[in-house]
Coordinates of N, CA and C in Angstrom, one line a residue:
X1 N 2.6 34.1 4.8 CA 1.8 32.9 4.5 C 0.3 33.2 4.7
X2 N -0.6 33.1 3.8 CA -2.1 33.0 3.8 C -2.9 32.4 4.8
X3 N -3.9 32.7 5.1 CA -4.7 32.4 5.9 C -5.0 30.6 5.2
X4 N -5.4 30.4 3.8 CA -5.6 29.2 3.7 C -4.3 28.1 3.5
X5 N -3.7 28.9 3.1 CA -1.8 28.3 3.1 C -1.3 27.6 4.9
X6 N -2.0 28.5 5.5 CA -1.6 28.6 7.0 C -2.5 27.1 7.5
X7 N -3.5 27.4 7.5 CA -4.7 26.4 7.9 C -4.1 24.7 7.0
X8 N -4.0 24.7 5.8 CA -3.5 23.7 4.8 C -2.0 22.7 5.6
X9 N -1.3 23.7 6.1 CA -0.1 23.7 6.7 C -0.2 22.8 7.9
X10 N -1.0 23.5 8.5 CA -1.4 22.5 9.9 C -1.7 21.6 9.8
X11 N -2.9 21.3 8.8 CA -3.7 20.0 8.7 C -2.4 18.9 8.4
X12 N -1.8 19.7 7.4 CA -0.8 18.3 7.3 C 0.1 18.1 8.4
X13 N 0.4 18.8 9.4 CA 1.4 18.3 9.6 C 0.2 17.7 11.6
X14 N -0.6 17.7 11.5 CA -1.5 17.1 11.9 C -1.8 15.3 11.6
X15 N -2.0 15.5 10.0 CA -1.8 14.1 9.7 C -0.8 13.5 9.5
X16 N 0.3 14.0 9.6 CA 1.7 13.5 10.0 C 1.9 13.0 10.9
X17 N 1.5 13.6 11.8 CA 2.0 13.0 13.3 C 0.5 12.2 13.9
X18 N -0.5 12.0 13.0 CA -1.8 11.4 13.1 C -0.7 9.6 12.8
X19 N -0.1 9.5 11.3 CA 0.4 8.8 10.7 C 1.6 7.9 11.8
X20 N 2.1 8.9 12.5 CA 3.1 8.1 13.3 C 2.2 7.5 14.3
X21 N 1.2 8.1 14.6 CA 0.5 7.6 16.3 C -0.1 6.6 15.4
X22 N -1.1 6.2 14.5 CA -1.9 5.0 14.5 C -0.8 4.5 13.7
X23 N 0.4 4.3 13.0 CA 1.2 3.2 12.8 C 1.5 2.8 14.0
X24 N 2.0 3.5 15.3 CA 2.6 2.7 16.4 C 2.1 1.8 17.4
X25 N 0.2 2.8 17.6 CA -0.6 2.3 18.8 C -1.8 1.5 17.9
X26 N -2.2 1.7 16.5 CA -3.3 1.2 15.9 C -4.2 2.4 16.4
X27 N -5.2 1.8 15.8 CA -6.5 3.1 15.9 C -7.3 2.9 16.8
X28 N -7.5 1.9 17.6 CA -8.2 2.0 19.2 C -7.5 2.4 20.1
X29 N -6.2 2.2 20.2 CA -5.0 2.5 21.1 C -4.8 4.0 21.1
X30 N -5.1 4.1 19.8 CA -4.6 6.0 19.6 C -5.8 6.9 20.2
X31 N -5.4 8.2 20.4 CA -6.2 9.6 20.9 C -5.8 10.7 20.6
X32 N -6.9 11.6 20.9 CA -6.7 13.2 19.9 C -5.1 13.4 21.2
X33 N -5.2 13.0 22.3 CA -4.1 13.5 23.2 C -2.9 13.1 22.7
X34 N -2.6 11.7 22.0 CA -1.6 11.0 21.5 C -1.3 11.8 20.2
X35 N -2.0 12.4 19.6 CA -2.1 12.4 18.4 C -1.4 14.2 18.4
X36 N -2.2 15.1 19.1 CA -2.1 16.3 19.8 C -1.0 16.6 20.4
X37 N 0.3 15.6 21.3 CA 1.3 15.8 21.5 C 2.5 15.4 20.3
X38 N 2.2 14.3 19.5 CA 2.4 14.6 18.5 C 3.3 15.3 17.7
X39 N 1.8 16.0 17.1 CA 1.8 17.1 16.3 C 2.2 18.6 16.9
X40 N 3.0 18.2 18.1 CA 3.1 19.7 18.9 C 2.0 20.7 18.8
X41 N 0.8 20.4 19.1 CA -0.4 21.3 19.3 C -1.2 20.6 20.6
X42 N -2.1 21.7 20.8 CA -3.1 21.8 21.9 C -4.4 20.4 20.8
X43 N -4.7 20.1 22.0 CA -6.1 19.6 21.5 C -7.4 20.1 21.0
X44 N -7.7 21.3 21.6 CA -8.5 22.1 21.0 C -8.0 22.8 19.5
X45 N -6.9 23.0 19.4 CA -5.9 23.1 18.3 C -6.3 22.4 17.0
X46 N -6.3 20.9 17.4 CA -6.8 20.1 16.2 C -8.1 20.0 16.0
X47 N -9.0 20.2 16.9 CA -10.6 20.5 16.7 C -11.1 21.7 15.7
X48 N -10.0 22.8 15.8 CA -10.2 23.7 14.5 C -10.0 23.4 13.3
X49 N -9.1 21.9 12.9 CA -9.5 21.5 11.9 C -9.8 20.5 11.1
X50 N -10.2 19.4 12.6 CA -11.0 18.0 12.5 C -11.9 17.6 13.6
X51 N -13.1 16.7 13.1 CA -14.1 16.6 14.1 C -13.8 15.9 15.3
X52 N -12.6 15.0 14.8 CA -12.5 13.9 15.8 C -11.4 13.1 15.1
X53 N -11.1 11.9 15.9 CA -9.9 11.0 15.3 C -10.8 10.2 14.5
X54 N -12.1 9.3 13.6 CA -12.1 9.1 12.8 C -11.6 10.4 11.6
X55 N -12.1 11.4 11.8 CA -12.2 12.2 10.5 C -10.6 12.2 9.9
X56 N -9.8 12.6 11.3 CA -8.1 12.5 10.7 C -7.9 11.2 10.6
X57 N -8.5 9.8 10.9 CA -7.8 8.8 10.1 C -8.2 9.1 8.3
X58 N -9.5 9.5 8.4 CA -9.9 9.5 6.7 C -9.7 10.7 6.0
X59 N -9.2 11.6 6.8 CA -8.2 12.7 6.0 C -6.9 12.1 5.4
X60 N -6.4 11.6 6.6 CA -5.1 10.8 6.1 C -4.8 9.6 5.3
X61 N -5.6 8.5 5.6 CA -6.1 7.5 4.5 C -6.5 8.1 2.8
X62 N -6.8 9.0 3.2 CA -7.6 9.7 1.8 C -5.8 10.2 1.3
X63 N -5.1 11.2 1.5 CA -3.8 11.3 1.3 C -3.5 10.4 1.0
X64 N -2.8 9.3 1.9 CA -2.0 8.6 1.3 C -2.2 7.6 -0.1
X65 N -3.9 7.4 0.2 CA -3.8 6.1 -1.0 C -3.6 6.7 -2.2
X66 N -4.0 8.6 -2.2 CA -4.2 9.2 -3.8 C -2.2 9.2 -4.0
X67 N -1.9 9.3 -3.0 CA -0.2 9.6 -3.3 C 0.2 7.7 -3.8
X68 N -0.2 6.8 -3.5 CA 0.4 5.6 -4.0 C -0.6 5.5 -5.4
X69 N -1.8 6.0 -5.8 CA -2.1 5.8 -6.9 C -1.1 6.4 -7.8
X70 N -1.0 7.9 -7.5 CA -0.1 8.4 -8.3 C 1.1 7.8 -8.5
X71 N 1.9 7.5 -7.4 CA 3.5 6.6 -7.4 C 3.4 5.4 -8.8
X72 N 2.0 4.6 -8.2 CA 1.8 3.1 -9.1 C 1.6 4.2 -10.0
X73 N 1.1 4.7 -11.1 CA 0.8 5.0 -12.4 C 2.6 5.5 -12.6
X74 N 2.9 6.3 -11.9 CA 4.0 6.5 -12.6 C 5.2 5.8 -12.9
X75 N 5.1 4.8 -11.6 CA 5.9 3.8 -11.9 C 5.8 2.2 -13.3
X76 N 4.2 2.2 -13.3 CA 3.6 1.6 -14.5 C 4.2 1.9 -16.2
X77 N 4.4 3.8 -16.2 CA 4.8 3.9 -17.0 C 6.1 4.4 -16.9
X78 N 7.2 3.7 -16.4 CA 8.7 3.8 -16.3 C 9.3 3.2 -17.3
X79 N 10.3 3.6 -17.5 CA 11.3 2.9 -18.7 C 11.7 1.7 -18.3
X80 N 11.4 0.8 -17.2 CA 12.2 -0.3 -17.5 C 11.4 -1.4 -17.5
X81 N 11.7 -2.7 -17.2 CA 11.4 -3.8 -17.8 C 10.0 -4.2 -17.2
X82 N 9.4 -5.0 -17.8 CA 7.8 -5.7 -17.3 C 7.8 -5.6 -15.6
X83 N 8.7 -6.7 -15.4 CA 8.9 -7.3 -14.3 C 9.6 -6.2 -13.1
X84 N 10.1 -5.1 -13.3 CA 10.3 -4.2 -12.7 C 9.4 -3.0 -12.7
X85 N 8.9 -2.9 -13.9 CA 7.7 -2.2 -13.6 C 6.4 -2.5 -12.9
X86 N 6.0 -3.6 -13.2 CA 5.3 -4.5 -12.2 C 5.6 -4.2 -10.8
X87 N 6.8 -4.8 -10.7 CA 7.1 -5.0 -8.4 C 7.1 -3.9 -8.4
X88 N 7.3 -2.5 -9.1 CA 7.9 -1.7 -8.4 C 6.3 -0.7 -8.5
X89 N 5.4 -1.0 -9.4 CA 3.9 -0.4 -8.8 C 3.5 -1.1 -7.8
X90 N 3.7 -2.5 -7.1 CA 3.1 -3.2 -6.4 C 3.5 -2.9 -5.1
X91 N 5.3 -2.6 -5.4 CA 5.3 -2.3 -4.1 C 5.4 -1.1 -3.3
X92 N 5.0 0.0 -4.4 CA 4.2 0.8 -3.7 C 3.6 0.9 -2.7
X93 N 2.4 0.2 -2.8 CA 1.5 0.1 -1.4 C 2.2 -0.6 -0.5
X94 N 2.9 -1.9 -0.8 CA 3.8 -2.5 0.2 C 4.7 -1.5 1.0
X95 N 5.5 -0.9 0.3 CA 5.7 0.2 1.1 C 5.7 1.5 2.1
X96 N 4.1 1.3 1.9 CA 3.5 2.3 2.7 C 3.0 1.9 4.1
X97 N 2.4 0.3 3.7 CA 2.1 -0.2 5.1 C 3.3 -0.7 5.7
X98 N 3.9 -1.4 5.4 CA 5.1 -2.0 6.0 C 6.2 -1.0 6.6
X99 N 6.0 0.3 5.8 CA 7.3 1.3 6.2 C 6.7 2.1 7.3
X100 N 5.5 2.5 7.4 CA 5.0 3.2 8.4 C 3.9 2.6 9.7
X101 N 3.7 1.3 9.2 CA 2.9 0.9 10.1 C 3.6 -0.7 11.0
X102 N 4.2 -0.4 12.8 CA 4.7 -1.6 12.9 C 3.9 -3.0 12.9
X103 N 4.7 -3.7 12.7 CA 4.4 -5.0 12.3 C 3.5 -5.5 13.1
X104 N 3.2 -5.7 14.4 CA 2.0 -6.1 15.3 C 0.9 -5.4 14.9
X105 N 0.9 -3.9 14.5 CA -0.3 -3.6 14.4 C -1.2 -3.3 13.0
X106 N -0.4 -4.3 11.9 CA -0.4 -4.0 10.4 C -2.2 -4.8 10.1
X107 N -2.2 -6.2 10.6 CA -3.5 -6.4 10.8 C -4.4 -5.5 10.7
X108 N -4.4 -5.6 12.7 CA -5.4 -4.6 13.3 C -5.8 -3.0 12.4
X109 N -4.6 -2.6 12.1 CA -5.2 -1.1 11.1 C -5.8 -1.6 10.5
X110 N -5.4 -2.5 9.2 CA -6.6 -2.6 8.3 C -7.4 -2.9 8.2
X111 N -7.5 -4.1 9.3 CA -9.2 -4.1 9.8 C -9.8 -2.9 10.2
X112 N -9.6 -1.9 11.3 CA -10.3 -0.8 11.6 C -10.6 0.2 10.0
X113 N -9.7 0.5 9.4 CA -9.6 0.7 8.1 C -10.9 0.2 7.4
X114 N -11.1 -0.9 7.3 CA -12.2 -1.2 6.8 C -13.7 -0.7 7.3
X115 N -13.7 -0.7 8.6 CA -15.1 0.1 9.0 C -14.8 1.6 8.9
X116 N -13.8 1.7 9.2 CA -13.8 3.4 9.3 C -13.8 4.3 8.2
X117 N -13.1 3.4 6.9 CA -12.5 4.3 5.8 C -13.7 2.9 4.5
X118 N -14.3 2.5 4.6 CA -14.5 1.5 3.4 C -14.6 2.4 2.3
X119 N -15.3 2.7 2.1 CA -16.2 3.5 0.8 C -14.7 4.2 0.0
X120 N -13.4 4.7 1.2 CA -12.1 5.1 0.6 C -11.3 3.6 0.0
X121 N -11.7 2.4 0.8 CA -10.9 1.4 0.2 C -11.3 0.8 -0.9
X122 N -12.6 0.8 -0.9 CA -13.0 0.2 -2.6 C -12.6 1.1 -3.6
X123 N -12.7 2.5 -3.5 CA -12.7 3.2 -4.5 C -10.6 2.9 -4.8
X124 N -9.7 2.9 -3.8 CA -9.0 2.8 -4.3 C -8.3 1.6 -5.0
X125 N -8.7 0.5 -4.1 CA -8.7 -0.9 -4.8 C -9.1 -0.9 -6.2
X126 N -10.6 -0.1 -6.4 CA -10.7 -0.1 -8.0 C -9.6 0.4 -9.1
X127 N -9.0 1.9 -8.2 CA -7.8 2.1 -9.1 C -6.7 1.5 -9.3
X128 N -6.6 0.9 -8.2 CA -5.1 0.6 -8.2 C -5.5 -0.8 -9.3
X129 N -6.0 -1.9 -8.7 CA -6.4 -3.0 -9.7 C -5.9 -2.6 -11.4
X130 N -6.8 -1.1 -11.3 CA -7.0 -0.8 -13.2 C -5.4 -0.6 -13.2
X131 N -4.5 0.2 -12.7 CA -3.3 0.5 -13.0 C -2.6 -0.7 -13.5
X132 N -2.7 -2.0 -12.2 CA -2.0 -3.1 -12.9 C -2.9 -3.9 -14.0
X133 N -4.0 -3.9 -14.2 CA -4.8 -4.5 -15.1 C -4.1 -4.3 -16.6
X134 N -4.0 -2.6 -16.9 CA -3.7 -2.0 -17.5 C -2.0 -2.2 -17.9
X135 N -1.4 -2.5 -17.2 CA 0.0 -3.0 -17.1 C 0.4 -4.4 -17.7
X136 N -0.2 -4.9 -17.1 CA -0.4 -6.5 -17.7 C -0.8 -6.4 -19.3
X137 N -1.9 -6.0 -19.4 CA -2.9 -5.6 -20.9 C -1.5 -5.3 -22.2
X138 N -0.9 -4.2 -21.8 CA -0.2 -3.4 -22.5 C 1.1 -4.2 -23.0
X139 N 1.6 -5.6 -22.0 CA 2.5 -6.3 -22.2 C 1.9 -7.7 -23.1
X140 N 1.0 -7.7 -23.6 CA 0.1 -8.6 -24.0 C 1.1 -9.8 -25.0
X141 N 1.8 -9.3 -26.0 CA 2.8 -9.6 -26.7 C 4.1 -10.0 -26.3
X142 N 4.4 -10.1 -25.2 CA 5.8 -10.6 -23.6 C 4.8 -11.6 -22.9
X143 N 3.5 -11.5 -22.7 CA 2.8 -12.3 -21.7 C 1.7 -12.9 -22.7
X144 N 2.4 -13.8 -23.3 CA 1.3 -14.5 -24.7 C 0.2 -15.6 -24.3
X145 N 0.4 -15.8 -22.8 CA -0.7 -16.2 -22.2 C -1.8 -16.2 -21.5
X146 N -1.4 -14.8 -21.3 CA -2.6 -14.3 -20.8 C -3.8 -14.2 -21.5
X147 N -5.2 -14.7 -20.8 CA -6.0 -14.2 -21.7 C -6.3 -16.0 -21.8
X148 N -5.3 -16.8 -21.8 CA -5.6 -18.3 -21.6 C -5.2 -18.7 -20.4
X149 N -4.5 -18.2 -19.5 CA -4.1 -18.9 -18.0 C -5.2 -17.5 -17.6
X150 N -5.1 -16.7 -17.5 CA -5.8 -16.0 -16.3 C -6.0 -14.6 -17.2
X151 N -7.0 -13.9 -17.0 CA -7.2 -12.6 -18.0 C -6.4 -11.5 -17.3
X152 N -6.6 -10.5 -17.6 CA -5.6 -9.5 -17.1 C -6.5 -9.1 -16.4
X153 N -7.8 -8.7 -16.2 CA -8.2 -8.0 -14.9 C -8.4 -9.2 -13.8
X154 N -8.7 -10.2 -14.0 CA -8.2 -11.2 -13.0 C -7.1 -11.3 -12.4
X155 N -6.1 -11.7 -13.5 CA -4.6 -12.1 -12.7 C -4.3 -10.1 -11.7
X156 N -4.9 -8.9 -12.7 CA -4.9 -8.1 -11.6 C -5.0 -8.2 -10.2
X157 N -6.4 -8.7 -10.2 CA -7.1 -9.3 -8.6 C -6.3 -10.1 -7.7
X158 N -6.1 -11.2 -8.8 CA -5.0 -12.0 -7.9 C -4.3 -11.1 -7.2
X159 N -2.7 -10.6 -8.4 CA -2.0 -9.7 -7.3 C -1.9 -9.0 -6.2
X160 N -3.3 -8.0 -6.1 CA -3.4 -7.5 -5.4 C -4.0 -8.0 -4.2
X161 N -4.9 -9.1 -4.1 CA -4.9 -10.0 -2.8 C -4.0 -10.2 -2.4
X162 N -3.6 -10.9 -3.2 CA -2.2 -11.5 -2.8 C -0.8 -10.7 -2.0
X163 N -1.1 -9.8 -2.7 CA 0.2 -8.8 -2.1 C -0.2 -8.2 -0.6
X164 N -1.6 -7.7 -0.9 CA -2.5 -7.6 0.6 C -2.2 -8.3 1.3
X165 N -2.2 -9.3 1.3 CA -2.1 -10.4 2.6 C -0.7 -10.8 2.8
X166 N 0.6 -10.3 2.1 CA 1.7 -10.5 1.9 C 2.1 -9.1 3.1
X167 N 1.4 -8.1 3.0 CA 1.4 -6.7 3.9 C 1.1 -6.8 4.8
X168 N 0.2 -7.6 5.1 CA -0.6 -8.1 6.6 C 0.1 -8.6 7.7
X169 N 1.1 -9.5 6.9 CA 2.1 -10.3 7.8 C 3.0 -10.1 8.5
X170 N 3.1 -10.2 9.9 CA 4.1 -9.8 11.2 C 5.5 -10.1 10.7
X171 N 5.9 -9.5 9.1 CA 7.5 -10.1 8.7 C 8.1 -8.5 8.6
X172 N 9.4 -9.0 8.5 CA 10.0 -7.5 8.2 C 10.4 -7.2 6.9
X173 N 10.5 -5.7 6.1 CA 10.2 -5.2 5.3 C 11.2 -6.1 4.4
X174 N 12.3 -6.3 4.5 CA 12.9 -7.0 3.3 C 12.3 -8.7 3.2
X175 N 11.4 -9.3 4.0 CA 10.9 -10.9 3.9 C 9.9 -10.2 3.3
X176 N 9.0 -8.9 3.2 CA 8.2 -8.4 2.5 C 8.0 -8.2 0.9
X177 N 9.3 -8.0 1.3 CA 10.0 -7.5 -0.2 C 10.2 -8.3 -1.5
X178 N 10.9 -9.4 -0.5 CA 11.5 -10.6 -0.9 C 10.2 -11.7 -1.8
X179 N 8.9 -11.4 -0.8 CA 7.9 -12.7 -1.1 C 7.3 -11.9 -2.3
X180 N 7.3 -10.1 -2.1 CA 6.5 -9.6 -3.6 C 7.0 -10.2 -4.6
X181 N 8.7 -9.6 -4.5 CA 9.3 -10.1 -5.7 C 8.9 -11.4 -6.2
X182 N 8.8 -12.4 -5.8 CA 9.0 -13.8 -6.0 C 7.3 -13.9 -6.2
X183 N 6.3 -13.1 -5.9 CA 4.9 -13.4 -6.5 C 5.2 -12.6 -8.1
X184 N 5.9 -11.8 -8.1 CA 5.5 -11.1 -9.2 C 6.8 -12.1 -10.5
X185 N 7.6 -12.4 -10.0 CA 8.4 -13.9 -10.7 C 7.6 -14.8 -11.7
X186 N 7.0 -15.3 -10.4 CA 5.9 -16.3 -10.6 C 4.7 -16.2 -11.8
X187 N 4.5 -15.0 -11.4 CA 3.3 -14.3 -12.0 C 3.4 -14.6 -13.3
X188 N 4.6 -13.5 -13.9 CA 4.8 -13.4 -14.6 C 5.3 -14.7 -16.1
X189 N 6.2 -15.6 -15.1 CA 6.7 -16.7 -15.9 C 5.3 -17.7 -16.1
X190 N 4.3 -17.6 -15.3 CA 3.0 -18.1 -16.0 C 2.2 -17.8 -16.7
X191 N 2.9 -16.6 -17.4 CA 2.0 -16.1 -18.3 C 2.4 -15.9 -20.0
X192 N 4.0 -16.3 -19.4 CA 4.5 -16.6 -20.6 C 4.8 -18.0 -21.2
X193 N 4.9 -18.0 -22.4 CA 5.4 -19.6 -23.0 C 6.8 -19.2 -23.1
X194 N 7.6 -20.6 -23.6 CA 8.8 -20.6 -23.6 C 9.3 -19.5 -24.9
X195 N 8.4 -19.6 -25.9 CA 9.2 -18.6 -26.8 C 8.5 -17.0 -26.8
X196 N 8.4 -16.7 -25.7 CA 7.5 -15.1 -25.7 C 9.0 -14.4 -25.1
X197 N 9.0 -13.3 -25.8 CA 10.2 -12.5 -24.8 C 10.1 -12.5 -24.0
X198 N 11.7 -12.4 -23.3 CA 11.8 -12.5 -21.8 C 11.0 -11.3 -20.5
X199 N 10.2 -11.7 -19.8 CA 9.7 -10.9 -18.6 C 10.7 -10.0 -18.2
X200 N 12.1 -10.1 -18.3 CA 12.9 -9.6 -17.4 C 13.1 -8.7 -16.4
X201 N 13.0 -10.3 -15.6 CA 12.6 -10.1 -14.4 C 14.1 -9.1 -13.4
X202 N 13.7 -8.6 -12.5 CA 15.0 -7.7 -11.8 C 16.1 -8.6 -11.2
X203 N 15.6 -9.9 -10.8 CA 16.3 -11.2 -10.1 C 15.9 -11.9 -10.3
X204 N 16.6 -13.1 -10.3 CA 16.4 -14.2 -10.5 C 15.6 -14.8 -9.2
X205 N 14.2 -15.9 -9.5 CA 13.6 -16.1 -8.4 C 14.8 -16.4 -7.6
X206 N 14.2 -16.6 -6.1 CA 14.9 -16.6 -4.6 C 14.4 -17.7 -4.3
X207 N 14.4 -19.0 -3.6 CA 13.8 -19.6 -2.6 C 13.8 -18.7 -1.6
X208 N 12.7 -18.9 -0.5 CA 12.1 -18.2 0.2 C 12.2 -18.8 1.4
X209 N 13.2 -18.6 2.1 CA 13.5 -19.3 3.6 C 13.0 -18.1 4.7
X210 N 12.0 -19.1 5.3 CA 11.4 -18.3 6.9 C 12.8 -18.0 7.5
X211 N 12.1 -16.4 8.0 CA 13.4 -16.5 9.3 C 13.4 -17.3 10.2
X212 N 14.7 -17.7 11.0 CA 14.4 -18.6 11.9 C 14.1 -17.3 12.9
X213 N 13.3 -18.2 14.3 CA 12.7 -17.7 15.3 C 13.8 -17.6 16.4
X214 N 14.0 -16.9 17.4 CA 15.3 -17.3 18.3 C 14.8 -18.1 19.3

């Protein structure tokens, strides 16, 4: 293995075990020691190839969002139906927060997220938005309303709020799952009239019952 192969190697598996410590503890809670035990290395270890624990949150942030851009684009252009191709770019990102980051501390990350990493969050927000903008756009003739209920780079916005704050929530991954689907249902059947082809959607909407509490 190469000297840059070797170095490359580390880093990631650095931000790996970066990934499990701030999904567990959040990013105030976490430390190069947490982070360091880890990754099975010394602390000085990881100083050979980050400044500090911002820099590996925005090493890792930087990873992950370019790997769900990539996911949503390829899922955008999958063979199946509007409405599956839709939830299934959207829940991309839902997947990433909700599968790696636990639920008490899904908030608090992306607030810290925001001061620590912004300039990474707009830029991805801008892409991801365009992937579904562009998704919607392309269905123009299935969603013969759009453009009169809501434009396609809007109703983009929408979603992606929406799904954001759907991520945020102390629920578990299938009530996560459950409420995308049922946004992207929604979404969709408002954008169509009664004689535009069918959205075909993956399921039939769900009523949406809270878990009960014990």
């Amino acid at each position: 293995m190469s000297g840059a192969t070797s170095k490359d190697a580390k880093r990631g598996q650095i931000i790996a075990a970066a990934m499990r410590v701030f999904g567990r503890y959040g990013y105030k809670r976490s430390s190069m020691e947490l982070i360091a035990q880890a990754a099975g290395v010394s602390r000085p270890a990881i100083y050979q190839h980050f400044s500090g624990k911002e820099d590996i949150f925005r090493a890792m942030g930087g990873q992950m969002l370019d790997g769900v851009i990539l996911a949503a684009e390829t899922a955008a252009h999958s063979d199946g139906t509007l409405a599956e191709r839709l939830y299934d770019a959207l829940s991309i990102k839902l997947e990433l927060v909700v599968g790696t980051v636990d639920a008490e501390r899904r908030s608090e990350l992306l607030q810290e997220a925001r001061v620590v990493a912004a300039d990474l969050l707009v830029s991805f927000k801008d892409r991801y938005v365009t992937i579904i903008e562009n998704l919607l756009a392309s269905a123009a003739r299935e969603l013969d309303l759009l453009g009169e209920v809501l434009s396609a780079s809007d109703c983009a916005l929408l979603l992606h709020d929406a799904f954001t704050g759907i991520a945020q929530e102390e629920s578990s991954a299938e009530t996560a799952q459950l409420r995308l689907r049922q946004l992207v249902d929604l979404t969709l059947r408002s954008l169509a009239s009664a004689s535009a082809t069918t959205t075909g959607s993956p399921r039939p909407l769900v009523p949406f019952t809270a878990p009960s509490t014990p």
